[in-house]
């Protein structure tokens, strides 16, 4: 079964995993840099308030629209 999968798909799953990991770590690095800059620009309280507002907005969108990935 595994040999059939590799014959049909080739190295595609490994490429998708590689792309995912690159984007994941770039996003994490950018998020960390933005968070540090936001504390410097806005202060701790405003940064926490902004993060809380983004979390509430994401929760509201999820409650309203549900899972939009189709899975």
Coordinates of C-alpha atoms in Angstrom, one line a residue:
X1 CA 0.0 0.0 0.0
X2 CA 2.8 2.5 0.9
X3 CA 4.7 1.7 -2.2
X4 CA 1.6 2.4 -4.3
X5 CA 1.2 5.7 -2.6
X6 CA 4.8 6.7 -3.3
X7 CA 4.5 5.6 -6.9
X8 CA 1.4 7.7 -7.5
X9 CA 2.3 10.8 -5.4
X10 CA 6.1 10.7 -5.5
X11 CA 7.8 13.1 -3.2
X12 CA 4.8 15.5 -3.0
X13 CA 3.9 14.9 0.6
X14 CA 7.4 15.6 1.8
X15 CA 7.4 18.9 -0.2
X16 CA 4.1 19.9 1.3
X17 CA 5.4 19.2 4.8
X18 CA 8.6 21.2 4.1
X19 CA 6.6 24.2 2.8
X20 CA 4.3 24.0 5.9
X21 CA 7.3 23.9 8.3
X22 CA 9.0 26.9 6.6
X23 CA 5.8 29.0 6.7
X24 CA 5.1 27.9 10.3
X25 CA 8.5 29.0 11.5
X26 CA 8.5 32.3 9.5
X27 CA 5.1 33.1 10.9
X28 CA 6.2 32.3 14.4
X29 CA 9.3 34.5 14.0
X30 CA 7.2 37.4 12.6
X31 CA 4.6 37.0 15.4
X32 CA 7.4 37.2 18.0
X33 CA 9.0 40.2 16.4
X34 CA 5.6 42.0 16.1
X35 CA 4.7 41.2 19.7
X36 CA 8.0 42.6 21.0
X37 CA 7.6 45.7 18.9
X38 CA 4.0 46.2 20.0
X39 CA 5.1 46.1 23.6
X40 CA 7.7 48.8 22.8
X41 CA 5.3 51.0 20.9
X42 CA 2.1 50.5 22.8
X43 CA 3.1 49.3 26.2
X44 CA 2.1 46.0 27.9
X45 CA -1.5 46.8 28.7
X46 CA -2.4 47.9 25.2
X47 CA -0.6 44.9 23.6
X48 CA -2.6 42.6 25.9
X49 CA -5.8 44.4 25.0
X50 CA -5.1 44.1 21.3
X51 CA -4.3 40.4 21.6
X52 CA -7.5 39.8 23.6
X53 CA -9.6 41.7 21.0
X54 CA -8.1 39.6 18.2
X55 CA -8.9 36.4 20.2
X56 CA -12.5 37.5 20.8
X57 CA -12.8 38.5 17.1
X58 CA -11.5 35.1 16.0
X59 CA -13.9 33.3 18.4
X60 CA -16.8 35.4 17.1
X61 CA -16.0 34.6 13.5
X62 CA -15.7 30.9 14.3
X63 CA -19.0 30.9 16.1
X64 CA -20.6 32.8 13.2
X65 CA -19.1 31.0 10.2
X66 CA -17.9 27.7 11.7
X67 CA -15.2 25.6 10.1
X68 CA -14.6 27.1 6.7
X69 CA -11.8 24.7 5.8
X70 CA -14.2 22.0 4.5
X71 CA -12.7 19.3 6.6

